[in-house]
Short mmCIF file of C-alpha atoms in Angstrom, two decimals:
data_model
loop_
_atom_site.label_atom_id
_atom_site.label_comp_id
_atom_site.label_asym_id
_atom_site.label_seq_id
_atom_site.Cartn_x
_atom_site.Cartn_y
_atom_site.Cartn_z
CA MET A 104 122.66 61.96 -212.44
CA THR A 105 120.23 59.69 -213.15
CA ASP A 106 118.56 57.60 -210.46
CA ARG A 107 120.13 53.96 -209.77
CA VAL A 108 117.04 51.39 -208.49
CA PHE A 109 118.59 48.65 -205.86
CA SER A 110 116.39 45.74 -205.75
CA SER A 111 116.19 43.51 -202.02
CA ALA A 112 116.75 40.30 -202.83
CA LYS A 113 114.67 39.12 -199.36
CA PRO A 114 111.50 39.10 -200.43
CA ALA A 115 112.38 36.85 -203.27
CA ALA A 116 114.12 35.02 -200.86
CA ALA A 117 110.73 34.56 -199.01
CA ALA A 118 109.19 33.58 -201.35
CA ALA A 119 110.84 31.06 -202.62
CA ASN A 120 110.77 29.57 -199.42
CA GLY A 121 107.40 30.23 -198.94
CA GLY A 122 106.64 28.41 -202.42
CA ALA A 123 109.32 25.15 -201.78
CA ALA A 124 107.22 24.74 -198.67
CA THR A 125 103.98 25.12 -199.92
CA ALA A 126 104.70 23.41 -202.50
CA ASN A 127 106.80 20.13 -200.97
CA GLY A 128 103.24 20.26 -198.35
CA SER A 129 104.60 19.21 -195.33
CA PHE A 130 103.86 20.20 -192.04
CA PRO A 131 105.52 19.96 -187.97
CA ALA A 132 106.63 16.87 -186.77
CA THR A 133 104.10 15.14 -184.22
CA LYS A 134 105.71 13.84 -181.16
CA GLY A 135 105.65 10.08 -182.30
CA GLN A 136 108.37 11.57 -185.16
CA LEU A 137 110.32 13.34 -182.08
CA TYR A 138 110.58 10.01 -179.73
CA GLY A 139 111.43 7.17 -181.72
CA GLY A 140 108.79 7.14 -184.97
CA ALA A 141 106.11 4.99 -183.72
CA ALA A 142 102.90 5.78 -181.90
CA ARG A 143 102.93 4.47 -177.92
CA ALA A 144 100.16 1.73 -178.36
CA ALA A 145 97.27 3.20 -175.70
CA TYR A 146 97.16 0.95 -172.24
CA SER A 147 94.92 -0.95 -171.58
CA PRO A 148 94.22 -3.16 -167.77
CA GLN A 149 93.80 -6.90 -168.13
CA PRO A 150 89.80 -7.54 -166.98
CA MET A 151 89.18 -8.59 -163.21
CA LYS A 152 87.44 -11.96 -164.19
CA SER A 153 90.08 -13.63 -165.80
CA ARG A 154 91.95 -13.03 -162.69
CA ARG A 155 88.92 -14.68 -160.86
CA ARG A 156 88.31 -17.56 -163.12
CA HIS A 157 91.72 -18.20 -162.88
CA ARG A 158 91.40 -18.72 -158.82
CA ARG A 159 88.52 -20.27 -158.85
CA GLY A 160 89.96 -22.75 -160.66
CA CYS A 161 93.06 -24.00 -158.31
CA CYS A 162 90.50 -23.74 -155.27
CA CYS A 163 88.69 -26.47 -157.47
CA ARG A 164 91.78 -28.72 -158.00
CA CYS A 165 92.83 -28.22 -154.65
CA CYS A 166 89.31 -29.37 -153.31
CA LEU A 167 89.06 -31.90 -155.94
CA TRP A 168 92.55 -33.11 -154.64
CA THR A 169 92.57 -33.23 -150.83
CA THR A 170 88.93 -35.39 -151.78
CA VAL A 171 90.56 -38.02 -153.45
CA ALA A 172 93.20 -38.27 -151.13
CA LEU A 173 90.42 -38.49 -148.10
CA LEU A 174 89.19 -41.23 -150.03
CA VAL A 175 92.48 -43.41 -150.49
CA VAL A 176 92.47 -43.34 -147.09
CA LEU A 177 89.89 -44.49 -146.40
CA LEU A 178 89.95 -47.56 -148.90
CA LEU A 179 92.96 -48.13 -147.09
CA ALA A 180 90.92 -48.46 -143.70
CA ALA A 181 88.53 -50.62 -145.21
CA VAL A 182 91.11 -52.53 -146.50
CA ALA A 183 93.06 -53.29 -143.38
CA ALA A 184 89.73 -53.66 -141.02
CA ALA A 185 88.81 -56.49 -143.34
CA VAL A 186 91.93 -58.42 -143.00
CA PHE A 187 92.05 -57.62 -139.66
CA TYR A 188 88.55 -59.15 -138.97
CA VAL A 189 89.55 -61.87 -141.66
CA LEU A 190 93.22 -62.69 -140.05
CA TYR A 191 91.84 -62.58 -136.32
CA ARG A 192 88.21 -62.61 -135.52
CA PRO A 193 87.44 -60.78 -132.79
CA HIS A 194 84.77 -60.39 -130.59
CA ARG A 195 83.88 -58.11 -127.81
CA PRO A 196 83.98 -59.65 -124.29
CA ALA A 197 81.03 -60.68 -122.21
CA PHE A 198 80.41 -60.16 -118.78
CA ALA A 199 77.45 -61.07 -116.39
CA VAL A 200 76.58 -61.10 -112.68
CA THR A 201 77.42 -64.11 -111.34
CA SER A 202 76.23 -63.58 -107.82
CA LEU A 203 75.31 -60.32 -106.00
CA ARG A 204 74.31 -59.84 -102.15
CA VAL A 205 73.13 -56.61 -99.93
CA SER A 206 73.99 -56.60 -96.27
CA TYR A 207 72.44 -53.79 -96.03
CA ILE A 208 70.54 -50.27 -97.24
CA ASN A 209 69.95 -48.04 -94.38
CA ILE A 210 68.02 -44.80 -94.88
CA SER A 211 68.24 -42.23 -92.48
CA SER A 212 64.99 -40.12 -91.06
CA SER A 213 67.72 -37.29 -92.25
CA SER A 214 68.19 -38.74 -95.66
CA THR A 215 71.44 -40.30 -95.00
CA LEU A 216 72.56 -43.67 -97.28
CA SER A 217 74.85 -46.41 -95.81
CA SER A 218 74.73 -49.36 -98.02
CA LYS A 219 77.21 -52.32 -98.28
CA PHE A 220 77.69 -54.50 -101.42
CA ASP A 221 79.69 -58.26 -102.23
CA LEU A 222 79.37 -58.49 -105.70
CA ALA A 223 80.97 -61.31 -108.43
CA VAL A 224 80.76 -60.01 -112.47
CA SER A 225 82.22 -63.10 -114.56
CA ALA A 226 84.45 -61.32 -117.71
CA ARG A 227 85.21 -63.98 -120.59
CA ASN A 228 87.53 -63.10 -123.49
CA PRO A 229 85.52 -65.27 -126.69
CA ASN A 230 88.76 -64.43 -128.10
CA SER A 231 91.03 -66.87 -129.39
CA LYS A 232 94.12 -64.84 -130.96
CA LEU A 233 93.46 -61.74 -128.97
CA VAL A 234 94.56 -60.71 -125.18
CA PHE A 235 92.45 -57.65 -123.53
CA VAL A 236 94.44 -55.51 -120.49
CA TYR A 237 91.93 -53.48 -118.75
CA SER A 238 92.74 -50.99 -116.81
CA PRO A 239 91.68 -50.51 -112.70
CA ILE A 240 87.66 -50.42 -113.05
CA SER A 241 85.00 -48.22 -111.62
CA VAL A 242 82.53 -50.37 -110.08
CA SER A 243 78.73 -48.66 -109.03
CA VAL A 244 75.34 -50.08 -107.64
CA LEU A 245 72.45 -47.37 -108.96
CA SER A 246 69.07 -47.24 -108.59
CA ALA A 247 67.97 -48.08 -111.69
CA ASP A 248 64.88 -45.20 -111.48
CA GLY A 249 66.41 -42.43 -110.44
CA GLY A 250 69.81 -43.37 -111.09
CA VAL A 251 71.02 -43.13 -107.54
CA ASP A 252 74.91 -43.54 -106.49
CA LEU A 253 74.03 -46.30 -103.56
CA GLY A 254 77.77 -46.97 -103.79
CA ASP A 255 81.12 -47.08 -106.07
CA ALA A 256 84.48 -49.85 -105.65
CA THR A 257 87.04 -50.07 -107.54
CA ILE A 258 88.52 -53.47 -108.76
CA PRO A 259 91.73 -53.66 -109.91
CA SER A 260 93.66 -53.47 -113.14
CA PHE A 261 94.24 -57.53 -115.17
CA VAL A 262 95.58 -58.99 -118.20
CA HIS A 263 92.74 -60.96 -119.63
CA GLY A 264 94.04 -64.41 -121.58
CA LYS A 265 93.11 -65.71 -124.66
CA LYS A 266 89.70 -68.02 -124.25
CA ASN A 267 89.30 -67.49 -120.47
CA THR A 268 87.17 -66.25 -118.29
CA THR A 269 88.22 -64.83 -114.91
CA VAL A 270 85.81 -64.34 -112.32
CA LEU A 271 85.95 -60.09 -110.35
CA LYS A 272 84.74 -59.23 -106.71
CA ALA A 273 84.11 -56.23 -105.20
CA SER A 274 82.50 -55.19 -102.08
CA ILE A 275 80.82 -51.82 -102.81
CA ALA A 276 80.00 -49.38 -99.92
CA SER A 277 78.33 -46.38 -98.50
CA ASN A 278 78.94 -44.78 -95.61
CA GLY A 279 76.74 -41.38 -94.69
CA ARG A 280 75.60 -40.34 -98.52
CA GLN A 281 73.55 -37.21 -97.90
CA LEU A 282 70.33 -38.00 -100.53
CA ASP A 283 67.87 -35.32 -101.03
CA SER A 284 64.41 -36.15 -99.25
CA GLY A 285 62.98 -37.19 -102.86
CA ASP A 286 65.06 -39.83 -103.87
CA ALA A 287 65.36 -40.68 -100.09
CA SER A 288 61.59 -41.60 -100.53
CA ALA A 289 61.90 -43.37 -103.34
CA LEU A 290 63.84 -45.79 -102.18
CA LYS A 291 62.20 -46.28 -99.13
CA SER A 292 59.29 -46.79 -101.40
CA GLY A 293 61.01 -49.28 -103.34
CA LEU A 294 62.58 -50.93 -100.68
CA LYS A 295 59.09 -52.01 -99.49
CA SER A 296 57.51 -52.52 -102.39
CA LYS A 297 56.90 -56.23 -102.53
CA SER A 298 59.09 -56.94 -106.31
CA GLY A 299 61.60 -54.88 -104.41
CA LEU A 300 64.22 -51.96 -105.29
CA ALA A 301 65.11 -51.97 -109.23
CA LEU A 302 68.90 -51.24 -108.84
CA LYS A 303 71.95 -51.48 -112.42
CA ILE A 304 75.35 -52.58 -111.55
CA ARG A 305 77.20 -49.90 -113.59
CA LEU A 306 81.49 -50.84 -114.41
CA ASP A 307 84.08 -48.90 -116.80
CA THR A 308 87.58 -48.83 -117.54
CA LYS A 309 89.84 -48.60 -120.59
CA VAL A 310 90.99 -51.98 -122.28
CA ARG A 311 93.71 -51.58 -124.54
CA VAL A 312 94.31 -55.39 -126.83
CA LYS A 313 97.14 -57.25 -127.32
CA ILE A 314 97.91 -58.71 -130.64
CA GLY A 315 101.51 -60.84 -130.30
CA GLY A 316 103.84 -57.56 -129.96
CA LEU A 317 101.81 -55.22 -130.99
CA LYS A 318 99.30 -53.30 -128.49
CA THR A 319 96.60 -50.84 -129.66
CA PRO A 320 95.76 -47.61 -127.55
CA ARG A 321 93.49 -47.19 -124.86
CA VAL A 322 89.13 -47.50 -125.53
CA GLY A 323 86.88 -46.83 -122.67
CA ILE A 324 83.85 -49.16 -122.91
CA ARG A 325 81.11 -49.31 -120.11
CA VAL A 326 79.45 -52.22 -118.81
CA THR A 327 75.37 -52.08 -117.65
CA CYS A 328 73.64 -55.12 -115.90
CA GLY A 329 70.64 -54.62 -115.76
CA GLY A 330 67.25 -56.50 -114.54
CA ILE A 331 67.95 -56.47 -110.28
CA ARG A 332 66.16 -56.55 -107.51
CA ALA A 333 66.65 -56.21 -104.05
CA THR A 334 64.29 -56.44 -101.35
CA ALA A 335 65.87 -54.96 -97.90
CA PRO A 336 67.70 -57.85 -95.99
CA ALA A 337 66.56 -58.25 -92.09
CA ALA A 338 69.10 -57.29 -89.68
CA GLY A 339 71.57 -58.76 -89.57
CA LYS A 340 71.59 -60.47 -92.29
CA ALA A 341 72.68 -60.67 -96.23
CA ALA A 342 70.57 -60.89 -98.57
CA ALA A 343 70.84 -62.80 -101.94
CA VAL A 344 69.72 -61.36 -104.90
CA SER A 345 68.11 -63.70 -108.02
CA THR A 346 70.68 -62.58 -111.05
CA ALA A 347 68.67 -65.17 -113.68
CA SER A 348 67.39 -62.39 -115.48
CA VAL A 349 70.67 -60.14 -115.10
CA LYS A 350 71.22 -58.99 -118.71
CA CYS A 351 74.68 -57.47 -119.48
CA LYS A 352 75.63 -54.37 -122.45
CA VAL A 353 78.68 -53.60 -123.06
CA ASP A 354 79.55 -50.57 -124.93
CA THR A 355 82.51 -48.03 -126.73
CA ARG A 356 83.21 -45.17 -124.97
CA ILE A 357 85.13 -42.92 -127.57
CA ARG A 358 86.14 -39.54 -126.34
CA ILE A 359 86.61 -36.30 -128.07
CA TRP A 360 87.19 -33.61 -127.01
CA ASN A 361 84.99 -32.68 -125.12
CA TRP A 362 82.18 -35.26 -126.27
CA THR A 363 81.72 -39.14 -125.58
CA LEU A 364 80.90 -41.24 -128.08
#
């Protein structure tokens, strides 16, 4: 019997497959090919500098427009004030002390003050188109050197007409006011001196301006009159004080929170 030789086809098939793979030169598929073909772009964070520049630009624009708005408001206010001045020519009221009489100024050994003054002040409105409306006026007589309060009074409110002069009268008194020893000694020395005790008169009030049917808000004013010299009167007789050299100054007092300008 002859021997039969059977050849296996697997090695040939494997060799054929291997040869085909080598001939084609193909490699395993990448992740990019498996998940949609093209590879994803790498993530790059946005630089912080561009964000900061954008914020700075917004702040600069806000500041610019705010400044422009303020300048426009100030310009309009200046124009309105100029038009008001040209149309009405406003002037401050004028005050003058017309008479002052000292009934008595007594300082006891225990530094207790008792005093009485009779005051007349003329108020003049020089405006032909403006009316002043005054609130009650607080009147004080003070020593010019130390500012010691010698007496107080109140003048009722009144309406000050156009081109009008009004005489305001007040009886100013102080009864049993306690002074410290230094102020009492200074007042006694001033009353005994030949030139007399230097005094000043102060008026505090609020006023609003009336223009036709319009009224402005109330504004505080202070009137200070200096150059007054008073001597101790004789017992039971009031002494008149010369007011020829008395000058009065009017100051506007505007209150902003806790500050008075």
